[in-house]
Amino acid sequence: MKKILIIEDDESLCLELKELLENASYKAFVLKDFSNILEQITEITPDLILLDINIPGTNGEVLLQNLRKTSSLPVIMVTSKNTEVDEVLSMSYGADDYITKPYNPTILLLRIASIFKRMENNSSICTYRDLTINFQKGIIKKSNIEIILTKNEMIIFSYLLNNRNKIVTRDELMTDLWNNNEYINDNALTVNISRLRAKLKEVGFENAIETRKGIGYILL
Amino acid sequence: MKISLFFKDKMPSFILSTSFYLITLLMFLAFKIDSSLIIVFSISFFLLLLSLFLISYFKKKSFYNQLLFNIENLDKSYLVLETINKPNFYEGKLLYQALYDINKSMSENIKSFSLQTTDFKQYIEMWIHEIKIPISSLNIMAHNHKDKFDKKTLKQLKKIENYVDQVLYYVRSNNPEKDYLINEVELNKVIMNVALKNKDSLLEQKIDFIVSNINNKVYTDSKWLEFILNQIINNSIKYKKETTNSYIKVEVIEESDKTILTITDNGIGIPTIDLPRVFEKTFTGNNGRLKTKSTGMGLFIAKNLCNKLGHKINIESKEGEYTKVFIIFSKNKYYEVAR
């Protein structure tokens, strides 16, 4: 399980963030003591840090600079300072992403997932049961059968696959699609899912995507 | 400084001198003084009078004319004292000193106000950063406990978010200091952020969001542009038509010297008489009064921000049919824009 460290001074926000991350099956840590942050980071050894710019005693940008001297740990700046200057500065100090408050929780989770995906670096080819999936080419393959997926179908399938055996809401799928510049509506999502089901049926997985009424979908 | 008016002003002393002359003349006549002496006296007396009058006129004329001319021609007339020569006559010195003192006390007064405004702006900016924390918490709470929060709560939260943003950008757009940064920005990314922000309302109101293939880059401040687009999209959502299939279309036209971003909706449109005034502060127009409460600030701030960034913003509309907003970015003129 991936470990995520939250560095943020507002307590209630920290607790909510922690719950959000834990529901998304990450292990979340909240920093309580803002002295010796760097030592605490080495102790916890997180896989990713959510860092606020305004933290007591020091400043997120300075902290990031100091951290970058020794480590290349992925850092997402999460801040209420909504200016281009701060974003450019943070990115130049080595932040991997910059999100401004108030943010959409689903988008935060997407950003975190995409950073982990980038790190693992083998994201372009994946498997599902005996299928090989090439995300970049949009192809699923079963021994000698090759099926081409559209961009939308691919986005939906990869989201379901990344959250396999978990219920995925329509809103999450929609957010992921919109996050990829595919601004489709509700009907189109339904159509895309049924097309994806039909294509999976061709390779022998008729009931791979189940509908959980009123909640969403699940890939078994 | 007009010589006739100056002369009129000097009338009392002129009358006084003339009466003095007449008395002297009478005395000369009474003492039977030789008429040639009287003529010589008369000539020299009037010469003296005239030269005194002219000297004092020309001395003052150069100072006052310069003062008046500069006041008229300076765009900041309160700086006039810096532009004129110090006068060399007593009245002028008094006036100069008085103006100097008045100026100084007014500057101090203005400075205290400007400090107050700066303080206030800083407080507002800080407050906005603070208020965003509970809003974020609420956002995540709503996500974590979907059973306790319904979509209506989220909608209200979105409204709060938008109003807070308006205040922030209103303060920023009025700041003389430069707190924006012009960068090469992918339009695609900005549009995506705005789309995601409005995703729920767009889906709920069944408005199709159509974005043609956009891969253009423009020079702008992405945060400011995001705010501007958000105001436009918000309006399109607010003023949609109830009957037809609604859409919002985002397109880009690339020209040799500029990039034009257009946002078109098929909403209720804007009446022709209201169209020229939509960018005015607190102007709500017929639509604003018809629909839910409107502050009339969104487009005003958007226009202000566009002006600062060097973009142009225009609106074209036909009542009952469509509204089309153009944002025009000039190209390859980075330094001109940045200035």
Coordinates of C-alpha atoms in Angstrom, one line a residue:
Chain A
M1 CA 0.0 0.0 0.0
K2 CA 1.3 3.4 -1.0
K3 CA 2.1 5.8 1.8
I4 CA 1.1 9.5 1.5
L5 CA 2.2 12.1 4.0
I6 CA 0.0 15.2 4.5
I7 CA 1.8 18.4 5.6
E8 CA -1.0 20.9 6.3
D9 CA -1.7 22.9 9.4
D10 CA -5.5 22.9 9.4
E11 CA -6.5 20.0 11.5
S12 CA -10.0 19.3 10.2
L13 CA -8.9 19.5 6.6
C14 CA -6.1 17.0 7.5
L15 CA -8.5 14.6 9.0
E16 CA -10.8 14.8 6.0
L17 CA -7.9 14.4 3.6
K18 CA -6.7 11.4 5.5
E19 CA -10.1 9.8 5.3
L20 CA -10.3 10.5 1.6
L21 CA -7.0 8.9 0.9
E22 CA -7.7 5.9 3.1
N23 CA -11.0 5.4 1.3
A24 CA -9.0 5.3 -1.9
S25 CA -6.8 2.6 -0.3
Y26 CA -3.7 4.6 0.4
K27 CA -2.0 4.8 3.8
A28 CA -2.1 8.3 5.0
F29 CA 0.0 10.0 7.6
V30 CA -0.6 13.5 9.0
L31 CA 2.3 15.5 10.3
K32 CA 1.5 16.9 13.7
D33 CA 4.7 18.5 14.8
F34 CA 6.2 21.0 12.4
S35 CA 9.7 21.1 13.7
N36 CA 12.3 18.8 12.0
I37 CA 10.0 18.1 9.1
L38 CA 12.8 16.7 7.0
E39 CA 13.8 14.1 9.7
Q40 CA 10.2 13.1 10.1
I41 CA 9.9 12.6 6.3
T42 CA 12.9 10.2 6.3
E43 CA 11.4 8.4 9.2
I44 CA 8.0 7.9 7.7
T45 CA 9.4 7.2 4.2
P46 CA 6.3 8.2 2.3
D47 CA 5.8 7.5 -1.4
L48 CA 4.3 10.9 -2.0
I49 CA 3.8 14.2 -0.1
L50 CA 0.9 16.6 -0.1
L51 CA 2.5 19.9 0.9
D52 CA 0.8 23.1 1.8
I53 CA 2.7 26.4 1.1
N54 CA 1.6 28.0 4.4
I55 CA 2.9 25.8 7.2
P56 CA 3.8 27.0 10.6
G57 CA 7.5 27.9 11.3
T58 CA 8.6 27.5 7.7
N59 CA 7.3 27.8 4.2
G60 CA 6.4 25.0 1.9
E61 CA 8.5 26.3 -0.9
V62 CA 11.6 26.5 1.3
L63 CA 10.9 23.0 2.6
L64 CA 10.5 21.7 -0.9
Q65 CA 13.9 23.2 -1.9
N66 CA 15.6 21.6 1.1
L67 CA 13.9 18.3 0.4
R68 CA 15.0 18.3 -3.2
K69 CA 18.7 18.5 -2.1
T70 CA 18.5 14.9 -0.9
S71 CA 15.4 13.3 -2.4
S72 CA 13.3 13.0 -5.5
L73 CA 10.2 12.0 -3.7
P74 CA 7.1 13.1 -5.6
V75 CA 5.5 16.2 -4.1
I76 CA 2.1 17.7 -4.8
M77 CA 1.7 21.3 -3.7
V78 CA -1.8 21.8 -2.3
T79 CA -2.4 25.4 -1.5
S80 CA -4.8 28.2 -1.3
K81 CA -2.4 30.6 -2.9
N82 CA -3.9 30.9 -6.3
T83 CA -1.3 32.8 -8.3
E84 CA 0.7 31.9 -11.4
V85 CA 3.9 33.1 -9.7
D86 CA 3.5 30.6 -6.8
E87 CA 2.8 27.8 -9.3
V88 CA 5.8 28.6 -11.4
L89 CA 8.0 28.9 -8.4
S90 CA 6.8 25.6 -6.9
M91 CA 7.3 23.8 -10.1
S92 CA 10.8 25.2 -10.6
Y93 CA 11.7 24.1 -7.0
G94 CA 10.7 20.6 -8.1
A95 CA 7.1 20.0 -7.3
D96 CA 5.5 17.3 -9.4
D97 CA 2.1 19.0 -9.4
Y98 CA 0.3 22.0 -8.1
I99 CA -3.3 22.0 -6.9
T100 CA -5.2 25.0 -5.5
K101 CA -7.8 24.9 -2.8
P102 CA -10.7 24.4 -2.9
Y103 CA -10.2 21.4 -5.1
N104 CA -12.4 18.6 -6.3
P105 CA -11.5 15.5 -4.3
T106 CA -11.8 13.2 -7.3
I107 CA -9.4 15.3 -9.2
L108 CA -6.9 15.2 -6.4
L109 CA -7.1 11.4 -6.4
L110 CA -6.7 11.3 -10.2
R111 CA -3.6 13.5 -9.9
I112 CA -2.1 11.3 -7.2
A113 CA -2.8 8.2 -9.3
S114 CA -1.3 9.7 -12.4
I115 CA 1.9 10.5 -10.5
F116 CA 2.2 6.9 -9.2
K117 CA 1.5 5.7 -12.7
R118 CA 4.2 7.9 -14.2
M119 CA 6.7 6.5 -11.6
E120 CA 5.9 2.9 -12.3
N121 CA 6.6 3.7 -15.9
N122 CA 5.1 0.5 -17.3
S123 CA 1.7 1.9 -17.6
S124 CA 1.4 1.6 -21.4
I125 CA 0.9 -2.2 -21.3
C126 CA -1.2 -4.0 -18.8
T127 CA -3.0 -7.3 -18.4
Y128 CA -6.5 -8.3 -17.4
R129 CA -7.0 -12.0 -16.9
D130 CA -5.6 -13.3 -20.2
L131 CA -6.0 -10.1 -22.0
T132 CA -3.1 -7.8 -22.9
I133 CA -3.9 -4.1 -23.0
N134 CA -1.9 -1.5 -24.8
F135 CA -3.1 1.8 -23.5
Q136 CA -1.1 3.9 -25.9
K137 CA -2.4 2.1 -29.0
G138 CA -5.8 1.5 -27.5
I139 CA -5.7 -2.2 -28.3
I140 CA -6.8 -5.2 -26.3
K141 CA -5.5 -8.5 -27.4
K142 CA -6.4 -12.1 -26.6
S143 CA -4.0 -14.6 -28.2
N144 CA -4.9 -13.8 -31.9
I145 CA -7.9 -11.6 -31.5
E146 CA -7.2 -7.9 -31.5
I147 CA -9.9 -5.3 -30.6
I148 CA -9.5 -1.6 -31.0
L149 CA -11.0 0.7 -28.4
T150 CA -11.8 4.3 -28.9
K151 CA -10.2 6.9 -26.6
N152 CA -13.2 7.2 -24.4
E153 CA -13.6 3.4 -24.0
M154 CA -9.9 3.2 -23.2
I155 CA -10.1 5.9 -20.5
I156 CA -13.1 4.1 -18.9
F157 CA -11.5 0.6 -19.1
S158 CA -8.2 1.8 -17.7
Y159 CA -10.0 3.5 -14.8
L160 CA -12.0 0.4 -14.0
L161 CA -8.9 -1.7 -14.3
N162 CA -6.9 0.5 -11.9
N163 CA -9.7 0.2 -9.4
R164 CA -10.4 -3.4 -10.1
N165 CA -12.8 -5.2 -7.7
K166 CA -13.8 -1.8 -6.3
I167 CA -17.1 0.0 -7.1
V168 CA -16.4 2.9 -9.4
T169 CA -19.0 5.7 -9.5
R170 CA -20.3 7.3 -12.7
D171 CA -19.0 10.6 -11.4
E172 CA -15.5 9.2 -11.0
L173 CA -15.6 7.9 -14.6
M174 CA -17.0 11.2 -15.8
T175 CA -14.3 13.2 -14.0
D176 CA -11.6 11.1 -15.5
L177 CA -13.0 11.5 -19.0
W178 CA -13.3 15.3 -18.5
N179 CA -9.8 15.4 -17.1
N180 CA -8.7 14.0 -20.4
N181 CA -10.5 16.6 -22.5
E182 CA -13.4 14.3 -23.3
Y183 CA -16.4 16.4 -22.3
I184 CA -19.1 13.8 -22.8
N185 CA -22.6 13.8 -21.3
D186 CA -24.5 11.2 -19.3
N187 CA -26.0 9.5 -22.3
A188 CA -22.6 9.2 -24.1
L189 CA -21.1 7.6 -21.0
T190 CA -23.9 5.0 -21.0
V191 CA -23.3 4.4 -24.7
N192 CA -19.6 4.1 -24.2
I193 CA -19.9 1.6 -21.4
S194 CA -22.3 -0.6 -23.4
R195 CA -19.9 -0.5 -26.3
L196 CA -17.0 -1.4 -24.1
R197 CA -19.1 -4.3 -22.7
A198 CA -19.8 -5.5 -26.2
K199 CA -16.2 -5.4 -27.1
L200 CA -15.2 -7.3 -24.0
K201 CA -17.9 -9.9 -24.9
E202 CA -16.1 -10.5 -28.2
V203 CA -13.1 -11.7 -26.3
G204 CA -15.2 -13.8 -24.0
F205 CA -15.7 -11.6 -20.9
E206 CA -19.4 -11.1 -21.2
N207 CA -20.1 -10.0 -17.6
A208 CA -16.8 -8.4 -16.7
I209 CA -18.4 -5.0 -16.0
E210 CA -21.2 -5.3 -13.5
T211 CA -23.7 -2.5 -12.8
R212 CA -24.3 -1.8 -9.1
K213 CA -27.6 0.0 -9.3
G214 CA -27.5 3.5 -7.9
I215 CA -23.8 3.4 -7.1
G216 CA -21.8 2.6 -10.2
Y217 CA -19.8 -0.1 -11.9
I218 CA -17.4 -2.8 -10.9
L219 CA -14.8 -4.7 -13.0
L220 CA -14.6 -8.3 -11.8
Chain B
M1 CA -3.1 86.9 -17.1
K2 CA -5.0 89.6 -18.9
I3 CA -3.7 93.2 -18.9
S4 CA -7.2 94.7 -18.9
L5 CA -8.2 92.7 -15.8
F6 CA -4.9 93.5 -14.1
F7 CA -5.5 97.1 -14.8
K8 CA -9.0 96.9 -13.4
D9 CA -7.6 95.3 -10.3
K10 CA -5.2 98.2 -9.9
M11 CA -7.9 100.8 -10.3
P12 CA -8.1 102.0 -6.7
S13 CA -4.4 102.9 -6.6
F14 CA -4.7 104.5 -10.1
I15 CA -7.6 106.6 -8.9
L16 CA -5.7 107.5 -5.7
S17 CA -2.6 108.5 -7.7
T18 CA -4.7 110.6 -10.2
S19 CA -6.4 112.4 -7.4
F20 CA -3.0 113.1 -5.8
Y21 CA -1.9 114.5 -9.1
L22 CA -5.0 116.7 -9.4
I23 CA -4.4 118.1 -5.9
T24 CA -0.8 118.8 -6.7
L25 CA -1.9 120.4 -9.9
L26 CA -4.4 122.7 -8.1
M27 CA -1.6 123.6 -5.6
F28 CA 0.8 124.4 -8.5
L29 CA -1.9 126.6 -10.0
A30 CA -2.6 128.3 -6.7
F31 CA 1.1 129.1 -6.3
K32 CA 1.2 130.4 -9.9
I33 CA 4.0 128.1 -10.8
D34 CA 5.3 128.3 -14.4
S35 CA 3.3 126.2 -16.8
S36 CA 6.3 124.6 -18.4
L37 CA 7.2 123.1 -15.0
I38 CA 3.7 121.8 -14.7
I39 CA 4.0 120.0 -18.0
V40 CA 7.4 118.5 -17.1
F41 CA 5.9 117.4 -13.8
S42 CA 2.9 115.9 -15.5
I43 CA 4.9 114.0 -18.0
S44 CA 7.3 112.6 -15.5
F45 CA 4.5 111.7 -13.1
F46 CA 2.6 109.7 -15.6
L47 CA 5.7 108.1 -16.9
L48 CA 6.5 107.0 -13.4
L49 CA 3.0 105.7 -12.9
L50 CA 3.0 103.8 -16.2
S51 CA 6.4 102.2 -15.6
L52 CA 5.5 101.1 -12.1
F53 CA 2.3 99.6 -13.4
L54 CA 4.1 97.8 -16.3
I55 CA 7.0 96.5 -14.1
S56 CA 4.6 95.0 -11.6
Y57 CA 2.5 93.5 -14.5
F58 CA 5.4 91.8 -16.3
K59 CA 6.9 90.5 -13.1
K60 CA 3.7 88.8 -12.2
K61 CA 2.7 87.9 -15.7
S62 CA 5.6 85.4 -16.3
F63 CA 4.9 83.6 -13.1
Y64 CA 1.1 83.4 -13.2
N65 CA 1.0 82.6 -16.9
Q66 CA 3.4 79.7 -16.5
L67 CA 1.4 78.4 -13.5
L68 CA -1.9 78.6 -15.3
F69 CA -0.6 77.1 -18.5
N70 CA 1.0 74.2 -16.7
I71 CA -2.1 73.5 -14.6
E72 CA -4.1 73.2 -17.8
N73 CA -1.6 71.0 -19.6
L74 CA -0.5 68.6 -16.9
D75 CA -2.6 65.5 -16.6
K76 CA -1.8 65.5 -12.9
S77 CA -2.2 69.1 -12.2
Y78 CA -1.3 68.7 -8.5
L79 CA 2.3 68.2 -9.6
V80 CA 2.4 71.8 -11.0
L81 CA 4.7 73.1 -8.3
E82 CA 7.4 70.9 -9.6
T83 CA 7.2 72.4 -13.0
I84 CA 7.4 76.2 -12.3
N85 CA 10.1 78.5 -11.3
K86 CA 10.0 80.0 -7.8
P87 CA 8.7 83.6 -8.1
N88 CA 10.9 86.5 -7.1
F89 CA 8.1 88.8 -5.8
Y90 CA 6.6 88.7 -2.3
E91 CA 3.0 87.8 -3.1
G92 CA 4.2 85.0 -5.4
K93 CA 6.5 83.7 -2.8
L94 CA 3.5 83.6 -0.3
L95 CA 1.4 81.8 -2.9
Y96 CA 4.1 79.4 -3.7
Q97 CA 4.7 78.5 -0.1
A98 CA 1.0 78.1 0.6
L99 CA 0.6 75.8 -2.4
Y100 CA 3.5 73.8 -1.2
D101 CA 2.1 73.4 2.2
I102 CA -1.3 72.5 0.9
N103 CA 0.2 70.0 -1.4
K104 CA 2.2 68.4 1.3
S105 CA -0.7 68.0 3.7
M106 CA -2.9 66.5 0.9
S107 CA -0.1 64.1 0.0
E108 CA 0.1 62.9 3.5
N109 CA -3.7 62.6 3.7
I110 CA -3.7 60.5 0.5
K111 CA -0.9 58.4 1.7
S112 CA -2.7 57.4 4.8
F113 CA -5.7 56.4 2.7
S114 CA -3.6 54.5 0.3
L115 CA -2.0 52.7 3.2
Q116 CA -5.4 51.9 4.6
T117 CA -6.5 50.5 1.2
T118 CA -3.4 48.4 0.8
D119 CA -3.9 47.1 4.3
F120 CA -7.5 46.3 3.6
K121 CA -6.5 44.5 0.3
Q122 CA -3.9 42.5 2.0
Y123 CA -6.4 41.5 4.7
I124 CA -8.9 40.5 2.1
E125 CA -6.4 38.4 0.2
M126 CA -5.4 36.7 3.4
W127 CA -9.0 36.2 4.4
I128 CA -9.7 34.6 1.0
H129 CA -6.8 32.2 1.5
E130 CA -8.2 31.4 4.9
I131 CA -11.8 30.9 3.8
K132 CA -10.7 28.5 1.1
I133 CA -9.5 26.0 3.8
P134 CA -13.0 25.4 5.3
I135 CA -14.4 25.3 1.8
S136 CA -11.9 22.6 0.9
S137 CA -12.7 20.7 4.1
L138 CA -16.4 20.8 3.2
N139 CA -15.7 19.7 -0.3
I140 CA -13.8 16.6 0.9
M141 CA -16.4 16.0 3.7
A142 CA -19.1 15.9 1.1
H143 CA -17.0 13.5 -0.9
N144 CA -16.3 11.2 2.1
H145 CA -19.8 11.2 3.4
K146 CA -22.0 11.1 0.4
D147 CA -24.9 9.9 2.5
K148 CA -25.0 13.0 4.6
F149 CA -24.4 15.6 1.9
D150 CA -26.6 15.9 -1.2
K151 CA -25.9 17.6 -4.5
K152 CA -27.8 20.7 -3.4
T153 CA -25.2 21.3 -0.7
L154 CA -22.4 20.9 -3.2
K155 CA -24.1 23.4 -5.5
Q156 CA -24.3 26.0 -2.7
L157 CA -20.6 25.3 -2.0
K158 CA -19.8 26.0 -5.6
K159 CA -21.6 29.3 -5.4
I160 CA -19.7 30.3 -2.3
E161 CA -16.5 29.3 -4.1
N162 CA -17.4 31.5 -7.1
Y163 CA -18.2 34.5 -5.1
V164 CA -15.0 34.2 -3.1
D165 CA -13.1 34.0 -6.4
Q166 CA -14.9 37.2 -7.6
V167 CA -13.7 39.1 -4.6
L168 CA -10.2 37.9 -5.0
Y169 CA -9.9 38.8 -8.6
Y170 CA -11.7 42.1 -8.1
V171 CA -9.0 43.0 -5.5
R172 CA -6.3 41.8 -7.9
S173 CA -7.7 43.6 -10.9
N174 CA -7.6 46.9 -9.0
N175 CA -4.1 46.5 -7.7
P176 CA -1.6 48.8 -9.3
E177 CA 1.1 46.3 -8.5
K178 CA 1.7 43.5 -10.9
D179 CA 0.7 40.3 -9.4
Y180 CA 0.3 38.3 -12.6
L181 CA 2.7 36.5 -14.7
I182 CA 2.6 36.2 -18.5
N183 CA 3.5 32.7 -19.6
E184 CA 3.0 30.5 -22.6
V185 CA -0.2 28.7 -21.7
E186 CA -1.9 25.8 -23.3
L187 CA -5.5 26.8 -23.9
N188 CA -6.5 23.2 -23.7
K189 CA -5.4 23.0 -20.1
V190 CA -7.2 26.1 -19.0
I191 CA -10.4 25.0 -20.7
M192 CA -10.2 21.6 -19.0
N193 CA -9.8 23.2 -15.6
V194 CA -12.9 25.4 -16.2
A195 CA -14.8 22.5 -17.6
L196 CA -14.0 20.3 -14.5
K197 CA -15.0 23.1 -12.2
N198 CA -18.5 23.3 -13.9
K199 CA -18.8 19.7 -14.7
D200 CA -21.6 19.0 -12.2
S201 CA -23.8 21.9 -13.2
L202 CA -23.3 21.2 -16.9
L203 CA -24.2 17.6 -16.6
E204 CA -27.1 18.3 -14.3
Q205 CA -28.6 21.0 -16.5
K206 CA -27.9 18.7 -19.5
I207 CA -25.8 21.3 -21.3
D208 CA -23.4 19.8 -23.9
F209 CA -19.9 21.1 -23.6
I210 CA -18.4 21.0 -27.0
V211 CA -14.7 21.7 -27.5
S212 CA -13.2 21.4 -30.9
N213 CA -9.7 20.2 -31.2
I214 CA -7.7 22.9 -29.4
N215 CA -4.0 22.7 -29.2
N216 CA -3.1 26.4 -29.4
K217 CA -0.8 28.2 -27.0
V218 CA -1.2 31.8 -26.0
Y219 CA 0.6 34.3 -23.8
T220 CA -1.4 34.9 -20.7
D221 CA -1.7 34.3 -17.0
S222 CA -3.4 30.9 -16.8
K223 CA -5.0 31.6 -13.4
W224 CA -6.5 34.9 -14.5
L225 CA -7.7 33.4 -17.8
E226 CA -9.3 30.5 -15.9
F227 CA -11.2 33.0 -13.8
I228 CA -12.3 34.9 -16.9
L229 CA -13.5 31.8 -18.7
N230 CA -15.2 30.6 -15.6
Q231 CA -17.3 33.8 -15.4
I232 CA -18.3 33.4 -19.1
I233 CA -19.3 29.7 -18.7
N234 CA -21.1 30.5 -15.5
N235 CA -23.2 33.0 -17.3
S236 CA -23.9 30.6 -20.1
I237 CA -25.1 28.1 -17.6
K238 CA -27.2 30.6 -15.7
Y239 CA -28.9 32.0 -18.8
K240 CA -29.6 28.8 -20.7
K241 CA -32.9 28.2 -22.5
E242 CA -35.3 25.8 -20.8
T243 CA -36.7 24.4 -24.0
T244 CA -34.0 23.4 -26.4
N245 CA -31.0 21.1 -26.2
S246 CA -28.5 23.5 -24.7
Y247 CA -24.8 23.6 -25.6
I248 CA -21.7 25.6 -25.0
K249 CA -19.2 25.5 -27.8
V250 CA -15.6 26.5 -27.4
E251 CA -13.6 27.2 -30.5
V252 CA -10.3 28.8 -31.5
I253 CA -9.6 30.8 -34.6
E254 CA -5.9 31.2 -35.4
E255 CA -4.9 34.3 -37.4
S256 CA -1.5 35.6 -38.4
D257 CA -1.3 38.2 -35.7
K258 CA -3.8 37.0 -33.1
T259 CA -5.5 34.0 -31.6
I260 CA -9.3 34.3 -31.0
L261 CA -11.0 32.1 -28.5
T262 CA -14.8 32.0 -28.8
I263 CA -17.4 30.7 -26.4
T264 CA -20.8 30.3 -27.9
D265 CA -24.0 29.2 -26.2
N266 CA -27.6 28.9 -27.5
G267 CA -29.1 30.5 -24.4
I268 CA -31.5 33.3 -24.0
G269 CA -29.2 35.9 -25.4
I270 CA -28.8 39.6 -24.5
P271 CA -31.2 42.3 -25.6
T272 CA -29.6 44.7 -28.0
I273 CA -30.1 47.7 -25.7
D274 CA -28.3 45.9 -22.9
L275 CA -25.4 44.7 -25.1
P276 CA -23.1 47.8 -24.9
R277 CA -23.4 47.9 -21.1
V278 CA -22.7 44.3 -20.1
F279 CA -19.1 45.0 -19.0
E280 CA -20.2 47.9 -16.8
K281 CA -19.8 47.5 -13.0
T282 CA -23.0 46.2 -11.3
F283 CA -24.9 46.3 -14.6
T284 CA -27.4 43.5 -14.4
G285 CA -29.7 44.2 -17.4
N286 CA -33.0 42.7 -18.2
N287 CA -31.7 39.1 -17.9
G288 CA -30.1 39.7 -14.6
R289 CA -33.4 40.9 -13.2
L290 CA -35.3 38.1 -14.8
K291 CA -33.2 35.2 -13.5
T292 CA -31.8 34.7 -10.1
K293 CA -30.0 37.5 -8.4
S294 CA -27.1 38.7 -10.3
T295 CA -24.3 40.9 -9.0
G296 CA -23.2 42.3 -12.3
M297 CA -19.6 42.0 -11.3
G298 CA -18.4 38.9 -13.2
L299 CA -18.0 40.4 -16.6
F300 CA -16.8 43.7 -15.2
I301 CA -13.9 42.0 -13.5
A302 CA -13.3 39.8 -16.5
K303 CA -13.0 42.9 -18.7
N304 CA -10.7 44.6 -16.2
L305 CA -8.4 41.5 -16.1
C306 CA -8.4 41.3 -19.9
N307 CA -7.3 44.9 -20.2
K308 CA -4.5 44.3 -17.8
L309 CA -3.3 41.2 -19.6
G310 CA -3.6 43.0 -23.0
H311 CA -6.4 40.8 -24.3
K312 CA -9.6 42.1 -25.9
I313 CA -13.0 40.8 -24.9
N314 CA -16.1 41.3 -26.9
I315 CA -19.7 40.0 -26.8
E316 CA -22.0 39.3 -29.7
S317 CA -25.6 38.2 -29.1
K318 CA -29.0 37.9 -30.5
E319 CA -31.9 37.8 -28.1
G320 CA -33.5 34.4 -27.8
E321 CA -30.8 32.8 -30.0
Y322 CA -27.2 32.9 -28.9
T323 CA -24.4 34.6 -27.1
K324 CA -20.9 34.6 -28.3
V325 CA -17.9 35.8 -26.4
F326 CA -14.6 36.6 -28.1
I327 CA -11.3 36.7 -26.3
I328 CA -8.5 38.0 -28.5
F329 CA -4.9 37.3 -27.7
S330 CA -2.3 39.1 -29.7
K331 CA 0.6 37.1 -30.9
N332 CA 4.4 37.4 -30.7
K333 CA 4.1 40.7 -29.0
Y334 CA 5.2 39.3 -25.7
Y335 CA 6.9 42.5 -24.4
E336 CA 4.0 44.7 -25.4
V337 CA 1.6 42.4 -23.6
A338 CA 3.8 42.0 -20.5
R339 CA 4.2 45.7 -20.1

